[in-house]
């Protein structure tokens, strides 16, 4: 409980920090790359079964999904802040591949400057720039999602690793491939193995008057339930994060485990 109280204080401070980032300097305020904000909390899986999710969050179930991650045995991509995620959907011919570059333990202004140095302007409609907030972590990310159709060897029922890696390479965005070097990227991907699949159920609902996404992940006998919302405005995001945290803590819903979903699968 002491740890959670400290975290509450930390969130308040970070909220003020996020707001202040908008006016650090004239140059920073006019930065072309302005990230959105995703607020995430893990809630207690022993409490939030499907019926409770529907009741507490006025939620509607969306999809059954299988999620795969691709990296080398020693997680070369992850150690260099790349994530490759494949999602396939039950009862559907759709799938999506997400390419993500993240900036762990990097101040937002530095992360944005590095992103600009790699040719991003902020006007790229097919990329998403986001500041992810979960636990005591604030991580700037660049991601791109490619929505594709399933095939005989990549579907909800079966995913062939070689075929999946081929689809990842064929659809990989140039700015991700060339972030370090094309040769390094292709060589690393050629050595990748599969992590997963995690089985997930996704829901759409609301919490304290704000839209909410709920995902229930199961992997190797463990379960994680994540509550999240996305906002464009930094000040509003800080307020909602504080409100959600306080209510989740008061209601006894907040989990002490605030891992990210990638770590939930790839750390096993």
PDB file of C-alpha atoms in Angstrom:
ATOM      1  CA  UNK A   1       0.000   0.000   0.000  1.00  0.00           C
ATOM      2  CA  UNK A   2       2.901   2.338   0.799  1.00  0.00           C
ATOM      3  CA  UNK A   3       4.280   1.668  -2.650  1.00  0.00           C
ATOM      4  CA  UNK A   4       0.935   2.511  -4.228  1.00  0.00           C
ATOM      5  CA  UNK A   5       0.705   5.766  -2.238  1.00  0.00           C
ATOM      6  CA  UNK A   6       4.150   6.733  -3.451  1.00  0.00           C
ATOM      7  CA  UNK A   7       3.009   5.961  -6.953  1.00  0.00           C
ATOM      8  CA  UNK A   8      -0.005   8.237  -6.507  1.00  0.00           C
ATOM      9  CA  UNK A   9       2.301  11.088  -5.572  1.00  0.00           C
ATOM     10  CA  UNK A  10       4.494  10.251  -8.539  1.00  0.00           C
ATOM     11  CA  UNK A  11       1.513  10.393 -10.892  1.00  0.00           C
ATOM     12  CA  UNK A  12       0.549  13.834  -9.594  1.00  0.00           C
ATOM     13  CA  UNK A  13       4.069  15.091 -10.167  1.00  0.00           C
ATOM     14  CA  UNK A  14       4.196  13.523 -13.613  1.00  0.00           C
ATOM     15  CA  UNK A  15       0.863  15.087 -14.498  1.00  0.00           C
ATOM     16  CA  UNK A  16       2.292  18.520 -13.774  1.00  0.00           C
ATOM     17  CA  UNK A  17       5.431  17.575 -15.694  1.00  0.00           C
ATOM     18  CA  UNK A  18       3.452  16.552 -18.769  1.00  0.00           C
ATOM     19  CA  UNK A  19       1.538  19.809 -18.712  1.00  0.00           C
ATOM     20  CA  UNK A  20       4.730  21.815 -18.321  1.00  0.00           C
ATOM     21  CA  UNK A  21       6.251  20.038 -21.323  1.00  0.00           C
ATOM     22  CA  UNK A  22       3.848  21.967 -23.493  1.00  0.00           C
ATOM     23  CA  UNK A  23       5.533  25.253 -22.608  1.00  0.00           C
ATOM     24  CA  UNK A  24       9.143  24.352 -21.859  1.00  0.00           C
ATOM     25  CA  UNK A  25      10.329  26.613 -24.650  1.00  0.00           C
ATOM     26  CA  UNK A  26       9.091  28.225 -27.810  1.00  0.00           C
ATOM     27  CA  UNK A  27      10.967  25.689 -29.893  1.00  0.00           C
ATOM     28  CA  UNK A  28       9.569  22.718 -28.003  1.00  0.00           C
ATOM     29  CA  UNK A  29       6.042  24.127 -28.013  1.00  0.00           C
ATOM     30  CA  UNK A  30       6.178  24.380 -31.783  1.00  0.00           C
ATOM     31  CA  UNK A  31       7.495  20.841 -32.244  1.00  0.00           C
ATOM     32  CA  UNK A  32       5.889  19.224 -35.267  1.00  0.00           C
ATOM     33  CA  UNK A  33       5.682  15.848 -33.537  1.00  0.00           C
ATOM     34  CA  UNK A  34       3.014  16.088 -30.862  1.00  0.00           C
ATOM     35  CA  UNK A  35       2.286  12.702 -29.306  1.00  0.00           C
ATOM     36  CA  UNK A  36      -1.081  11.467 -28.196  1.00  0.00           C
ATOM     37  CA  UNK A  37      -1.425   9.949 -24.758  1.00  0.00           C
ATOM     38  CA  UNK A  38      -2.426   6.445 -23.723  1.00  0.00           C
ATOM     39  CA  UNK A  39      -3.230   5.870 -20.046  1.00  0.00           C
ATOM     40  CA  UNK A  40      -2.968   2.250 -18.909  1.00  0.00           C
ATOM     41  CA  UNK A  41      -3.602   0.404 -15.661  1.00  0.00           C
ATOM     42  CA  UNK A  42      -3.506  -3.283 -14.877  1.00  0.00           C
ATOM     43  CA  UNK A  43      -6.477  -4.302 -12.753  1.00  0.00           C
ATOM     44  CA  UNK A  44      -6.814  -7.396 -10.608  1.00  0.00           C
ATOM     45  CA  UNK A  45      -7.411 -10.463 -12.793  1.00  0.00           C
ATOM     46  CA  UNK A  46      -8.925 -12.383  -9.881  1.00  0.00           C
ATOM     47  CA  UNK A  47     -11.733  -9.804  -9.757  1.00  0.00           C
ATOM     48  CA  UNK A  48     -12.293  -8.986 -13.412  1.00  0.00           C
ATOM     49  CA  UNK A  49     -13.866 -11.960 -15.090  1.00  0.00           C
ATOM     50  CA  UNK A  50     -16.130 -11.288 -18.076  1.00  0.00           C
ATOM     51  CA  UNK A  51     -19.318 -10.626 -16.095  1.00  0.00           C
ATOM     52  CA  UNK A  52     -17.549  -8.134 -13.820  1.00  0.00           C
ATOM     53  CA  UNK A  53     -15.976  -6.319 -16.777  1.00  0.00           C
ATOM     54  CA  UNK A  54     -19.365  -5.952 -18.436  1.00  0.00           C
ATOM     55  CA  UNK A  55     -20.939  -4.656 -15.218  1.00  0.00           C
ATOM     56  CA  UNK A  56     -18.254  -2.303 -13.909  1.00  0.00           C
ATOM     57  CA  UNK A  57     -17.283  -0.777 -17.254  1.00  0.00           C
ATOM     58  CA  UNK A  58     -20.624  -1.086 -19.085  1.00  0.00           C
ATOM     59  CA  UNK A  59     -18.546  -2.996 -21.600  1.00  0.00           C
ATOM     60  CA  UNK A  60     -19.297  -4.873 -24.791  1.00  0.00           C
ATOM     61  CA  UNK A  61     -17.068  -7.682 -25.989  1.00  0.00           C
ATOM     62  CA  UNK A  62     -15.305  -6.986 -29.285  1.00  0.00           C
ATOM     63  CA  UNK A  63     -12.910  -9.753 -30.280  1.00  0.00           C
ATOM     64  CA  UNK A  64     -11.136 -12.959 -29.423  1.00  0.00           C
ATOM     65  CA  UNK A  65      -7.521 -12.478 -30.468  1.00  0.00           C
ATOM     66  CA  UNK A  66      -4.269 -14.407 -30.532  1.00  0.00           C
ATOM     67  CA  UNK A  67      -1.124 -12.294 -30.157  1.00  0.00           C
ATOM     68  CA  UNK A  68       2.392 -13.250 -31.237  1.00  0.00           C
ATOM     69  CA  UNK A  69       5.691 -11.398 -30.797  1.00  0.00           C
ATOM     70  CA  UNK A  70       8.776 -11.975 -32.959  1.00  0.00           C
ATOM     71  CA  UNK A  71      12.335 -11.533 -31.727  1.00  0.00           C
ATOM     72  CA  UNK A  72      15.578 -13.479 -31.448  1.00  0.00           C
ATOM     73  CA  UNK A  73      16.306 -15.903 -28.608  1.00  0.00           C
ATOM     74  CA  UNK A  74      18.309 -13.197 -26.839  1.00  0.00           C
ATOM     75  CA  UNK A  75      15.680 -10.537 -27.695  1.00  0.00           C
ATOM     76  CA  UNK A  76      17.942  -8.374 -29.841  1.00  0.00           C
ATOM     77  CA  UNK A  77      15.031  -6.352 -31.174  1.00  0.00           C
ATOM     78  CA  UNK A  78      13.605  -5.655 -27.735  1.00  0.00           C
ATOM     79  CA  UNK A  79      16.993  -4.631 -26.330  1.00  0.00           C
ATOM     80  CA  UNK A  80      17.197  -2.109 -29.168  1.00  0.00           C
ATOM     81  CA  UNK A  81      13.615  -0.939 -28.488  1.00  0.00           C
ATOM     82  CA  UNK A  82      11.883  -2.584 -31.456  1.00  0.00           C
ATOM     83  CA  UNK A  83       8.657  -4.578 -31.079  1.00  0.00           C
ATOM     84  CA  UNK A  84       7.001  -6.731 -33.745  1.00  0.00           C
ATOM     85  CA  UNK A  85       3.502  -7.912 -32.858  1.00  0.00           C
ATOM     86  CA  UNK A  86       1.049  -9.998 -34.849  1.00  0.00           C
ATOM     87  CA  UNK A  87      -2.661 -10.138 -33.967  1.00  0.00           C
ATOM     88  CA  UNK A  88      -5.082 -12.582 -35.576  1.00  0.00           C
ATOM     89  CA  UNK A  89      -8.828 -12.457 -34.914  1.00  0.00           C
ATOM     90  CA  UNK A  90     -11.279 -15.309 -34.371  1.00  0.00           C
ATOM     91  CA  UNK A  91     -14.021 -15.632 -36.972  1.00  0.00           C
ATOM     92  CA  UNK A  92     -12.393 -13.083 -39.239  1.00  0.00           C
ATOM     93  CA  UNK A  93     -10.041 -12.951 -42.198  1.00  0.00           C
ATOM     94  CA  UNK A  94      -8.287  -9.916 -40.766  1.00  0.00           C
ATOM     95  CA  UNK A  95      -4.925  -9.734 -39.063  1.00  0.00           C
ATOM     96  CA  UNK A  96      -2.584  -6.894 -38.241  1.00  0.00           C
ATOM     97  CA  UNK A  97       1.125  -6.469 -37.775  1.00  0.00           C
ATOM     98  CA  UNK A  98       2.327  -3.672 -35.504  1.00  0.00           C
ATOM     99  CA  UNK A  99       5.832  -2.271 -35.834  1.00  0.00           C
ATOM    100  CA  UNK A 100       6.909  -0.235 -32.840  1.00  0.00           C
ATOM    101  CA  UNK A 101       9.984   1.779 -31.916  1.00  0.00           C
ATOM    102  CA  UNK A 102      10.002   2.893 -28.300  1.00  0.00           C
ATOM    103  CA  UNK A 103      12.214   5.111 -26.164  1.00  0.00           C
ATOM    104  CA  UNK A 104      12.658   3.641 -22.693  1.00  0.00           C
ATOM    105  CA  UNK A 105      14.088   5.904 -20.004  1.00  0.00           C
ATOM    106  CA  UNK A 106      14.372   8.787 -22.475  1.00  0.00           C
ATOM    107  CA  UNK A 107      13.081  12.309 -21.804  1.00  0.00           C
ATOM    108  CA  UNK A 108      10.256  13.192 -24.162  1.00  0.00           C
ATOM    109  CA  UNK A 109      12.096  16.129 -25.736  1.00  0.00           C
ATOM    110  CA  UNK A 110      15.134  13.911 -26.492  1.00  0.00           C
ATOM    111  CA  UNK A 111      12.952  11.166 -27.935  1.00  0.00           C
ATOM    112  CA  UNK A 112      11.148  13.611 -30.211  1.00  0.00           C
ATOM    113  CA  UNK A 113      14.440  15.154 -31.337  1.00  0.00           C
ATOM    114  CA  UNK A 114      15.835  11.723 -32.234  1.00  0.00           C
ATOM    115  CA  UNK A 115      12.640  10.863 -34.063  1.00  0.00           C
ATOM    116  CA  UNK A 116      12.916  14.044 -36.121  1.00  0.00           C
ATOM    117  CA  UNK A 117      16.555  13.217 -36.896  1.00  0.00           C
ATOM    118  CA  UNK A 118      15.350   9.949 -38.419  1.00  0.00           C
ATOM    119  CA  UNK A 119      13.203  11.761 -40.939  1.00  0.00           C
ATOM    120  CA  UNK A 120       9.852  11.972 -39.161  1.00  0.00           C
ATOM    121  CA  UNK A 121       7.960  15.250 -39.400  1.00  0.00           C
ATOM    122  CA  UNK A 122       4.820  14.438 -37.423  1.00  0.00           C
ATOM    123  CA  UNK A 123       2.671  14.666 -40.546  1.00  0.00           C
ATOM    124  CA  UNK A 124       2.887  10.918 -41.266  1.00  0.00           C
ATOM    125  CA  UNK A 125      -0.743   9.769 -41.191  1.00  0.00           C
ATOM    126  CA  UNK A 126       0.207   6.096 -41.234  1.00  0.00           C
ATOM    127  CA  UNK A 127       2.331   6.334 -38.064  1.00  0.00           C
ATOM    128  CA  UNK A 128       1.181   6.894 -34.506  1.00  0.00           C
ATOM    129  CA  UNK A 129       3.217   8.976 -32.047  1.00  0.00           C
ATOM    130  CA  UNK A 130       2.260   8.326 -28.436  1.00  0.00           C
ATOM    131  CA  UNK A 131       3.328   8.802 -24.850  1.00  0.00           C
ATOM    132  CA  UNK A 132       2.401   5.594 -23.023  1.00  0.00           C
ATOM    133  CA  UNK A 133       1.818   5.912 -19.280  1.00  0.00           C
ATOM    134  CA  UNK A 134       1.689   2.816 -17.096  1.00  0.00           C
ATOM    135  CA  UNK A 135       2.862   2.473 -13.523  1.00  0.00           C
ATOM    136  CA  UNK A 136       5.887   4.682 -13.068  1.00  0.00           C
ATOM    137  CA  UNK A 137       6.876   4.479 -16.747  1.00  0.00           C
ATOM    138  CA  UNK A 138       6.411   7.213 -19.362  1.00  0.00           C
ATOM    139  CA  UNK A 139       7.506   5.913 -22.749  1.00  0.00           C
ATOM    140  CA  UNK A 140       7.386   7.691 -26.091  1.00  0.00           C
ATOM    141  CA  UNK A 141       6.618   5.306 -28.953  1.00  0.00           C
ATOM    142  CA  UNK A 142       6.358   5.376 -32.720  1.00  0.00           C
ATOM    143  CA  UNK A 143       4.192   2.666 -34.209  1.00  0.00           C
ATOM    144  CA  UNK A 144       2.690   1.642 -37.494  1.00  0.00           C
ATOM    145  CA  UNK A 145      -0.018  -0.960 -37.960  1.00  0.00           C
ATOM    146  CA  UNK A 146      -0.475  -2.847 -41.204  1.00  0.00           C
ATOM    147  CA  UNK A 147      -3.935  -4.408 -41.569  1.00  0.00           C
ATOM    148  CA  UNK A 148      -3.796  -7.499 -43.764  1.00  0.00           C
ATOM    149  CA  UNK A 149      -5.831 -10.529 -44.716  1.00  0.00           C
ATOM    150  CA  UNK A 150      -5.117 -13.933 -43.254  1.00  0.00           C
ATOM    151  CA  UNK A 151      -3.925 -16.847 -45.361  1.00  0.00           C
ATOM    152  CA  UNK A 152      -3.745 -20.617 -45.098  1.00  0.00           C
ATOM    153  CA  UNK A 153      -0.486 -20.427 -43.154  1.00  0.00           C
ATOM    154  CA  UNK A 154      -1.223 -17.296 -41.092  1.00  0.00           C
ATOM    155  CA  UNK A 155      -4.684 -17.380 -39.509  1.00  0.00           C
ATOM    156  CA  UNK A 156      -6.411 -17.593 -36.139  1.00  0.00           C
ATOM    157  CA  UNK A 157      -6.165 -21.391 -36.170  1.00  0.00           C
ATOM    158  CA  UNK A 158      -2.564 -21.683 -37.264  1.00  0.00           C
ATOM    159  CA  UNK A 159       0.421 -19.380 -37.663  1.00  0.00           C
ATOM    160  CA  UNK A 160       3.508 -20.719 -39.373  1.00  0.00           C
ATOM    161  CA  UNK A 161       6.550 -18.880 -38.011  1.00  0.00           C
ATOM    162  CA  UNK A 162       8.402 -18.686 -41.336  1.00  0.00           C
ATOM    163  CA  UNK A 163       5.305 -17.417 -43.133  1.00  0.00           C
ATOM    164  CA  UNK A 164       4.641 -14.832 -40.416  1.00  0.00           C
ATOM    165  CA  UNK A 165       8.228 -13.542 -40.574  1.00  0.00           C
ATOM    166  CA  UNK A 166       7.917 -13.276 -44.352  1.00  0.00           C
ATOM    167  CA  UNK A 167       4.772 -11.153 -43.969  1.00  0.00           C
ATOM    168  CA  UNK A 168       6.511  -8.972 -41.364  1.00  0.00           C
ATOM    169  CA  UNK A 169       9.440  -8.333 -43.712  1.00  0.00           C
ATOM    170  CA  UNK A 170       7.260  -7.736 -46.782  1.00  0.00           C
ATOM    171  CA  UNK A 171       5.190  -5.111 -44.980  1.00  0.00           C
ATOM    172  CA  UNK A 172       7.860  -3.514 -42.806  1.00  0.00           C
ATOM    173  CA  UNK A 173       7.933   0.305 -43.160  1.00  0.00           C
ATOM    174  CA  UNK A 174      11.137   1.739 -44.558  1.00  0.00           C
ATOM    175  CA  UNK A 175      11.643   4.177 -41.701  1.00  0.00           C
ATOM    176  CA  UNK A 176      11.657   1.288 -39.232  1.00  0.00           C
ATOM    177  CA  UNK A 177      13.825  -0.959 -41.406  1.00  0.00           C
ATOM    178  CA  UNK A 178      16.383   1.810 -41.867  1.00  0.00           C
ATOM    179  CA  UNK A 179      16.372   3.173 -38.308  1.00  0.00           C
ATOM    180  CA  UNK A 180      19.696   1.430 -37.601  1.00  0.00           C
ATOM    181  CA  UNK A 181      20.485  -0.259 -40.899  1.00  0.00           C
ATOM    182  CA  UNK A 182      18.559  -2.367 -43.376  1.00  0.00           C
ATOM    183  CA  UNK A 183      21.168  -5.143 -43.235  1.00  0.00           C
ATOM    184  CA  UNK A 184      21.008  -5.319 -39.424  1.00  0.00           C
ATOM    185  CA  UNK A 185      17.205  -5.297 -39.428  1.00  0.00           C
ATOM    186  CA  UNK A 186      16.838  -8.062 -42.006  1.00  0.00           C
ATOM    187  CA  UNK A 187      19.531 -10.199 -40.400  1.00  0.00           C
ATOM    188  CA  UNK A 188      17.916  -9.855 -36.969  1.00  0.00           C
ATOM    189  CA  UNK A 189      14.465 -10.665 -38.314  1.00  0.00           C
ATOM    190  CA  UNK A 190      15.819 -13.746 -40.085  1.00  0.00           C
ATOM    191  CA  UNK A 191      16.890 -15.087 -36.674  1.00  0.00           C
ATOM    192  CA  UNK A 192      13.609 -14.288 -34.935  1.00  0.00           C
ATOM    193  CA  UNK A 193      11.538 -16.889 -33.130  1.00  0.00           C
ATOM    194  CA  UNK A 194       7.966 -16.669 -31.921  1.00  0.00           C
ATOM    195  CA  UNK A 195       6.898 -15.609 -28.424  1.00  0.00           C
ATOM    196  CA  UNK A 196       3.307 -16.608 -27.743  1.00  0.00           C
ATOM    197  CA  UNK A 197       0.573 -16.829 -28.632  1.00  0.00           C
ATOM    198  CA  UNK A 198      -1.241 -15.081 -25.827  1.00  0.00           C
ATOM    199  CA  UNK A 199      -5.009 -15.478 -25.952  1.00  0.00           C
ATOM    200  CA  UNK A 200      -6.911 -12.266 -25.427  1.00  0.00           C
ATOM    201  CA  UNK A 201     -10.472 -11.005 -25.202  1.00  0.00           C
ATOM    202  CA  UNK A 202     -11.066  -7.326 -25.911  1.00  0.00           C
ATOM    203  CA  UNK A 203     -13.912  -5.112 -24.688  1.00  0.00           C
ATOM    204  CA  UNK A 204     -15.115  -1.561 -25.260  1.00  0.00           C
ATOM    205  CA  UNK A 205     -16.622   0.310 -22.327  1.00  0.00           C
ATOM    206  CA  UNK A 206     -16.253   3.380 -20.152  1.00  0.00           C
ATOM    207  CA  UNK A 207     -14.880   4.364 -16.753  1.00  0.00           C
ATOM    208  CA  UNK A 208     -15.673   7.575 -14.856  1.00  0.00           C
ATOM    209  CA  UNK A 209     -17.312   8.982 -17.969  1.00  0.00           C
ATOM    210  CA  UNK A 210     -14.438   8.305 -20.350  1.00  0.00           C
ATOM    211  CA  UNK A 211     -14.138   5.719 -23.111  1.00  0.00           C
ATOM    212  CA  UNK A 212     -12.174   2.666 -22.014  1.00  0.00           C
ATOM    213  CA  UNK A 213     -10.624  -0.371 -23.648  1.00  0.00           C
ATOM    214  CA  UNK A 214     -10.267  -3.542 -21.596  1.00  0.00           C
ATOM    215  CA  UNK A 215      -8.063  -6.458 -22.663  1.00  0.00           C
ATOM    216  CA  UNK A 216      -7.864  -9.796 -20.863  1.00  0.00           C
ATOM    217  CA  UNK A 217      -4.660 -11.637 -21.742  1.00  0.00           C
ATOM    218  CA  UNK A 218      -3.884 -15.245 -20.833  1.00  0.00           C
ATOM    219  CA  UNK A 219      -0.507 -16.869 -21.353  1.00  0.00           C
ATOM    220  CA  UNK A 220       1.124 -19.940 -19.829  1.00  0.00           C
ATOM    221  CA  UNK A 221      -1.379 -20.122 -16.986  1.00  0.00           C
ATOM    222  CA  UNK A 222      -1.076 -16.435 -16.076  1.00  0.00           C
ATOM    223  CA  UNK A 223      -3.610 -13.659 -16.663  1.00  0.00           C
ATOM    224  CA  UNK A 224      -3.382  -9.904 -17.106  1.00  0.00           C
ATOM    225  CA  UNK A 225      -6.270  -7.444 -17.386  1.00  0.00           C
ATOM    226  CA  UNK A 226      -5.487  -3.986 -18.750  1.00  0.00           C
ATOM    227  CA  UNK A 227      -7.724  -0.920 -18.653  1.00  0.00           C
ATOM    228  CA  UNK A 228      -6.750   1.917 -20.991  1.00  0.00           C
ATOM    229  CA  UNK A 229      -7.871   5.070 -22.749  1.00  0.00           C
ATOM    230  CA  UNK A 230      -6.389   7.383 -25.372  1.00  0.00           C
ATOM    231  CA  UNK A 231      -6.415  11.175 -25.454  1.00  0.00           C
ATOM    232  CA  UNK A 232      -4.846  13.920 -27.532  1.00  0.00           C
ATOM    233  CA  UNK A 233      -4.571  16.565 -24.809  1.00  0.00           C
ATOM    234  CA  UNK A 234      -1.734  16.250 -22.267  1.00  0.00           C
ATOM    235  CA  UNK A 235      -3.493  18.189 -19.518  1.00  0.00           C
ATOM    236  CA  UNK A 236      -6.673  16.133 -19.821  1.00  0.00           C
ATOM    237  CA  UNK A 237      -4.640  12.912 -19.853  1.00  0.00           C
ATOM    238  CA  UNK A 238      -2.927  13.874 -16.585  1.00  0.00           C
ATOM    239  CA  UNK A 239      -6.292  14.625 -14.925  1.00  0.00           C
ATOM    240  CA  UNK A 240      -7.884  11.369 -16.071  1.00  0.00           C
ATOM    241  CA  UNK A 241      -4.858   9.335 -15.028  1.00  0.00           C
ATOM    242  CA  UNK A 242      -5.062  10.751 -11.527  1.00  0.00           C
ATOM    243  CA  UNK A 243      -8.839  10.203 -11.319  1.00  0.00           C
ATOM    244  CA  UNK A 244      -8.635   6.647 -12.569  1.00  0.00           C
ATOM    245  CA  UNK A 245      -5.766   5.779 -10.281  1.00  0.00           C
ATOM    246  CA  UNK A 246      -7.515   7.125  -7.196  1.00  0.00           C
ATOM    247  CA  UNK A 247     -10.794   5.362  -7.981  1.00  0.00           C
ATOM    248  CA  UNK A 248      -9.137   2.047  -8.872  1.00  0.00           C
ATOM    249  CA  UNK A 249      -7.134   2.160  -5.652  1.00  0.00           C
ATOM    250  CA  UNK A 250     -10.164   3.132  -3.545  1.00  0.00           C
ATOM    251  CA  UNK A 251     -12.295   0.338  -5.030  1.00  0.00           C
ATOM    252  CA  UNK A 252      -9.558  -2.266  -4.537  1.00  0.00           C
ATOM    253  CA  UNK A 253      -9.304  -2.894  -8.272  1.00  0.00           C
ATOM    254  CA  UNK A 254      -5.698  -1.824  -8.908  1.00  0.00           C
ATOM    255  CA  UNK A 255      -3.179  -4.623  -9.441  1.00  0.00           C
ATOM    256  CA  UNK A 256       0.288  -4.385  -7.903  1.00  0.00           C
ATOM    257  CA  UNK A 257       1.574  -5.895 -11.171  1.00  0.00           C
ATOM    258  CA  UNK A 258       1.875  -3.063 -13.678  1.00  0.00           C
ATOM    259  CA  UNK A 259       3.873  -4.857 -16.373  1.00  0.00           C
ATOM    260  CA  UNK A 260       3.293  -4.046 -20.006  1.00  0.00           C
ATOM    261  CA  UNK A 261       1.655  -6.619 -22.265  1.00  0.00           C
ATOM    262  CA  UNK A 262       4.880  -7.188 -24.198  1.00  0.00           C
ATOM    263  CA  UNK A 263       6.746  -8.056 -21.003  1.00  0.00           C
ATOM    264  CA  UNK A 264       3.840 -10.264 -19.882  1.00  0.00           C
ATOM    265  CA  UNK A 265       4.557 -12.554 -22.844  1.00  0.00           C
ATOM    266  CA  UNK A 266       8.236 -12.089 -23.632  1.00  0.00           C
ATOM    267  CA  UNK A 267       9.529 -12.322 -20.041  1.00  0.00           C
ATOM    268  CA  UNK A 268       8.268 -15.910 -19.701  1.00  0.00           C
TER     269      UNK A 268
END
